[in-house]
Coordinates of C-alpha atoms in Angstrom, one line a residue:
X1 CA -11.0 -13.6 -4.4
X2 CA -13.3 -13.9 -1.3
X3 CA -15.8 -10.8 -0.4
X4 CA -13.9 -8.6 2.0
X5 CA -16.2 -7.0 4.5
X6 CA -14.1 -4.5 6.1
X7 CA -16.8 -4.0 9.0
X8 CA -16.3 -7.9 10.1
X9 CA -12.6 -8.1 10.2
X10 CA -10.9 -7.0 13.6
X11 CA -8.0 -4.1 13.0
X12 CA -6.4 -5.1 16.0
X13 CA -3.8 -8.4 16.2
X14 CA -5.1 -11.5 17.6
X15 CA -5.2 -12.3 21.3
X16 CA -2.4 -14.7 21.3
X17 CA 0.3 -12.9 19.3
X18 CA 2.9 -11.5 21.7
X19 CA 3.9 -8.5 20.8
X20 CA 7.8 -8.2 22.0
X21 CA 7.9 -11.5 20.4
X22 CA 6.7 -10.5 17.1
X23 CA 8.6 -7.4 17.0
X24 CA 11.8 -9.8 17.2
X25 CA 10.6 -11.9 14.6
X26 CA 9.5 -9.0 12.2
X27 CA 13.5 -8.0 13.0
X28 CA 14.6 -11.5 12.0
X29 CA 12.0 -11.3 8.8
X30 CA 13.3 -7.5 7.9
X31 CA 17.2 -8.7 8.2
X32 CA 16.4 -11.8 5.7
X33 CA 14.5 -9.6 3.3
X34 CA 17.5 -7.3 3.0
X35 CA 19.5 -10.5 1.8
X36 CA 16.4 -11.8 -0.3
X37 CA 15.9 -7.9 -2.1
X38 CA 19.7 -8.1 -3.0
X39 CA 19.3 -11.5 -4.7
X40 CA 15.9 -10.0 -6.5
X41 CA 18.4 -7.1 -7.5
X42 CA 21.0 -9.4 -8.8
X43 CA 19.1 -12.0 -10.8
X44 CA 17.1 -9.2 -12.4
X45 CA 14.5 -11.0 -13.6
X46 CA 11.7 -10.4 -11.4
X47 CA 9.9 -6.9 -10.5
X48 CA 7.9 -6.0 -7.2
X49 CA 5.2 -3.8 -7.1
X50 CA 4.0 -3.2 -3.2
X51 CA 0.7 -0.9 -3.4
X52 CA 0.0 0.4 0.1
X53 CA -3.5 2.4 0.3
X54 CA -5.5 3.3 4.0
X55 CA -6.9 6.5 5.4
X56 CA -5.2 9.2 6.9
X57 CA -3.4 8.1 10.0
X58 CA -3.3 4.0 9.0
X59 CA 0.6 4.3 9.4
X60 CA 1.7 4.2 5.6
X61 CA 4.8 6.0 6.5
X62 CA 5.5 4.3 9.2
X63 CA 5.5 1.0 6.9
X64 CA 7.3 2.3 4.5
X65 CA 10.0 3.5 6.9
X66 CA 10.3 0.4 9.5
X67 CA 10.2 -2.0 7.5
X68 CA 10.9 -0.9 3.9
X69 CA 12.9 1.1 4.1
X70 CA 15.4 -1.3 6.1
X71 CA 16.3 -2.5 2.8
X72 CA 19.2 -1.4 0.4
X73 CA 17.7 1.8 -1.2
X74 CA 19.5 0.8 -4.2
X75 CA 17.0 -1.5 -5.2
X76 CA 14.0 0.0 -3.4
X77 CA 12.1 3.0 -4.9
X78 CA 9.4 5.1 -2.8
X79 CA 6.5 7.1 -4.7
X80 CA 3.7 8.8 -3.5
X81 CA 1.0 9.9 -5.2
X82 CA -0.9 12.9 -4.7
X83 CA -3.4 15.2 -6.6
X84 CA -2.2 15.0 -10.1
X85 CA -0.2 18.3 -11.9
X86 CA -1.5 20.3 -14.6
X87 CA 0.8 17.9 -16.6
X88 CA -1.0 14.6 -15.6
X89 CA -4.2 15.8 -16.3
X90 CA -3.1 16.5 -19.9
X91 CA -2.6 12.7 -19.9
X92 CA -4.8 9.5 -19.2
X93 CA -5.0 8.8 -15.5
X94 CA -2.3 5.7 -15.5
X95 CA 0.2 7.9 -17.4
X96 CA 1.7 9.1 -14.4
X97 CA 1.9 5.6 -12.5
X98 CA 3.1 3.5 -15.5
X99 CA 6.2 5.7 -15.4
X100 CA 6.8 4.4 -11.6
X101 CA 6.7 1.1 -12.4
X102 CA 9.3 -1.4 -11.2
X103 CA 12.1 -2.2 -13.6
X104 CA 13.2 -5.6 -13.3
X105 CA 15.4 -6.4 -10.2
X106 CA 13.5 -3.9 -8.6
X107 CA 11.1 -3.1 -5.6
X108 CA 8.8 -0.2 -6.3
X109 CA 6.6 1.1 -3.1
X110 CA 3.7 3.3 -4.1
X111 CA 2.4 5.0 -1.3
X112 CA -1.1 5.3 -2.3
X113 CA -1.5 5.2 -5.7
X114 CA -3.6 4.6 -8.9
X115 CA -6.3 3.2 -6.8
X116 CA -6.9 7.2 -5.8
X117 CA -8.6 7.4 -8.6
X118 CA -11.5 5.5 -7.9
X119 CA -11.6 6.5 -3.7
X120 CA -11.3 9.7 -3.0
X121 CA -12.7 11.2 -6.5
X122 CA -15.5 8.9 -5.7
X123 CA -16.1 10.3 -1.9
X124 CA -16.1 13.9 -3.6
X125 CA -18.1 13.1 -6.6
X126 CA -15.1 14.2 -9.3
X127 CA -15.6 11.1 -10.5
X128 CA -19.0 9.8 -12.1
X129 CA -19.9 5.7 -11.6
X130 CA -19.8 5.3 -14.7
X131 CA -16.1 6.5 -15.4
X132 CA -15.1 4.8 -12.4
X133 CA -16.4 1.4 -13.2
X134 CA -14.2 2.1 -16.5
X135 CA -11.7 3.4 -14.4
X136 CA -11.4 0.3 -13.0
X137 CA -11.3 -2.3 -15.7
X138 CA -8.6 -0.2 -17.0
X139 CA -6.6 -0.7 -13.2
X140 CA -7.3 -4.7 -14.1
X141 CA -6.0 -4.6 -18.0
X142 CA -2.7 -2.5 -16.3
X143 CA -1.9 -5.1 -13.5
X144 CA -2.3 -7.8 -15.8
X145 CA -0.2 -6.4 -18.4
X146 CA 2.6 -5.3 -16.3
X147 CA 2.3 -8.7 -14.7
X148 CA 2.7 -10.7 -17.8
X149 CA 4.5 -8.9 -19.8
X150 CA 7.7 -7.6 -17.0
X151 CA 7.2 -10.1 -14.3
X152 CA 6.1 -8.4 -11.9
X153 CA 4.9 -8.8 -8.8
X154 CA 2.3 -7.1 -7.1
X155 CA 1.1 -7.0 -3.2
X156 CA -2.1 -5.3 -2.6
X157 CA -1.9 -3.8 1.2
X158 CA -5.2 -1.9 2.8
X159 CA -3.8 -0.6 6.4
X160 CA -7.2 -1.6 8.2
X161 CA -7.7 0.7 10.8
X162 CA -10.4 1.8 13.4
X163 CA -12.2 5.6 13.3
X164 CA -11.3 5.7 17.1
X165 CA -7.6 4.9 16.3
X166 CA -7.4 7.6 13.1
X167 CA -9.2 9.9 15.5
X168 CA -6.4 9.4 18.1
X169 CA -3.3 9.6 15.9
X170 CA -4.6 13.0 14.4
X171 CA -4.8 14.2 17.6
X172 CA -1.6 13.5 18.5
X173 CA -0.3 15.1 15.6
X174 CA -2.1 18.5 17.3
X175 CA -0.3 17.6 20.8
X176 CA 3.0 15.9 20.1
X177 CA 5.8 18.4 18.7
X178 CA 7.3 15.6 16.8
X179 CA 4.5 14.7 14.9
X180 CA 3.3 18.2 14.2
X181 CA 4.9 18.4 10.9
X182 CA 2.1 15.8 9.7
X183 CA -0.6 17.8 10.6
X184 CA -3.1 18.6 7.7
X185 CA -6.2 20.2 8.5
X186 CA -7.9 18.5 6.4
X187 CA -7.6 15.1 7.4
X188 CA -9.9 16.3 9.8
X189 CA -12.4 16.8 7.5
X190 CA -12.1 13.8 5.4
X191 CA -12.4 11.3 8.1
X192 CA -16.0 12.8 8.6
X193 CA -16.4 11.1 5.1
X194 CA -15.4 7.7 7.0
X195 CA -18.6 5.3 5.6
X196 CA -18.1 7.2 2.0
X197 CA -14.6 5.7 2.0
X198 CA -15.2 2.5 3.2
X199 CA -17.8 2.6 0.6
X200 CA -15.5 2.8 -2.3
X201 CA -13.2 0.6 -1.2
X202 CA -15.7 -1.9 -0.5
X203 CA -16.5 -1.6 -4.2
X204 CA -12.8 -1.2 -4.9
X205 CA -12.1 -4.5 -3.2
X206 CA -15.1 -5.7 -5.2
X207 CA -14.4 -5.0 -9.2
X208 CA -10.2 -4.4 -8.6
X209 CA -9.8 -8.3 -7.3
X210 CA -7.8 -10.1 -10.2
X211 CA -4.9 -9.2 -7.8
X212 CA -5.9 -10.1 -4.2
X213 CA -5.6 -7.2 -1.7
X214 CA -4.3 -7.8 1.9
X215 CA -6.2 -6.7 4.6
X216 CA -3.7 -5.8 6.8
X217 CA -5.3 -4.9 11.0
X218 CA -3.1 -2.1 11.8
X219 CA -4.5 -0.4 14.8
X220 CA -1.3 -1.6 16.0
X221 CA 2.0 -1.3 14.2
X222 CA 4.2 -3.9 15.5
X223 CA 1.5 -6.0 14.1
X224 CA 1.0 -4.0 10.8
X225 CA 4.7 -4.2 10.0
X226 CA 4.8 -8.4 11.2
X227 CA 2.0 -9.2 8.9
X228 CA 3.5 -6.9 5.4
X229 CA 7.3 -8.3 6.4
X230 CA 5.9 -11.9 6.4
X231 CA 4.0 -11.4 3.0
X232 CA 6.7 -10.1 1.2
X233 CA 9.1 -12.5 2.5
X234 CA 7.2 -15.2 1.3
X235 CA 6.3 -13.5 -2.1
X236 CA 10.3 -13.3 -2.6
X237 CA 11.0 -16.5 -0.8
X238 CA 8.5 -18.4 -3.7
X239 CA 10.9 -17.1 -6.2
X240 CA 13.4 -19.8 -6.0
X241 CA 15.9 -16.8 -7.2
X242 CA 19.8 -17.5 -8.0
X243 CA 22.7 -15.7 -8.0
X244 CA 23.7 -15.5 -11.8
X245 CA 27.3 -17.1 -12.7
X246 CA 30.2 -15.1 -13.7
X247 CA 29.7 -13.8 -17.1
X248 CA 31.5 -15.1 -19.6

């Protein structure tokens, strides 16, 4: 995989992409995924992992709900992971992801996820270097495996945005009433820790590659959603899936 270098990649669409016009054909992408997700269900023999990681305010709920979650929630699973129970630290750090994993004829979302591990233990110095280069060897051996040996599938998404746009969507979860439900105090304070995080991801995006990550621009949704609707339909779309036969 290339070098990604977050600070020379724009977070905002290109200047000739329309946006009413790629809201209608994220709409016709969303509506053919729904059909595509129900073949994935029914041929059961392929798994989807979709990893969506970003700071605070890159629209990971918004993804996950606008274009996602369009699908038939009977084959479509959402996690999020947050900081790990008493239970999970009893246990190795993948213990509590491997048990999310996608069964076959499934799509499993996790809404950040393993990569936590090695970003924002990193930022706060939980996590030493030296466990974290392990760390993420052992992120490599897990993708692999669950890739070779369940067939499945997985899309790496990083929801690129600017500090000035984080800066104005946690503002507006102070001023709108319908977003003040999100608001967390301490997002405040971790996007001080902006050039520690991109940082670790840069050295995420670095040593956790085996798997390409997609840098997604997403200072804009319309485009952010276009771009992970398009990727997924072509993931899905390369399967050359079938409808199995009536059993005999």
């Amino acid at each position: 995989m290339p070098a990604i270098h977050l600070n020379k990649i724009s977070t905002r669409a290109p200047k000739a992409f329309d946006k009413e016009e790629t809201k209608e054909k994220t709409a016709k992408l969303v509506e053919e995924l729904d059909n595509l997700q129900n073949l994935l269900y029914a041929e059961s023999k392929h798994s989807v992992l979709i990893v969506i990681q970003g700071m605070d305010a890159s629209g990971k709920d918004g993804l996950t709900r606008d274009v996602l979650s369009r699908l038939n929630p009977q084959g479509v699973n959402v996690q999020s992971f947050k900081e790990p129970t008493a239970e999970e630290l009893k246990h190795d750090f993948l213990w509590r992801i491997h048990q999310h994993c996608p069964a076959k004829g499934m799509i499993e979302v996790f809404n950040r996820s393993h990569y936590e591990d090695i970003l924002i233990t990193r930022v706060h110095k939980w996590c030493p270097d030296k466990l974290a280069k392990q760390r993420m060897k052992a992120i490599n051996d897990f993708e692999e495996m669950i890739t070779i040996h369940n067939n499945t599938h997985i899309l790496k998404f990083y929801l690129h945005i600017s500090p000035k746009e984080q800066q104005l969507r946690l503002d507006e979860r102070i001023r709108d009433p319908k977003k003040q439900w999100k608001y967390n105090e301490n997002d405040f304070k971790e996007a001080k820790l902006w050039k520690e995080y991109m940082k670790m991801y840069q050295d995420c995006f670095t040593h956790c590659n085996k798997i390409p990550w997609h840098i997604i621009p997403s200072d804009q949704n319309w485009y952010k959603d276009h771009l992970v609707a398009l990727t997924l339909h072509k993931l899905l779309s390369s399967l050359k899936m079938q409808y199995p036969g009536l059993k005999k």
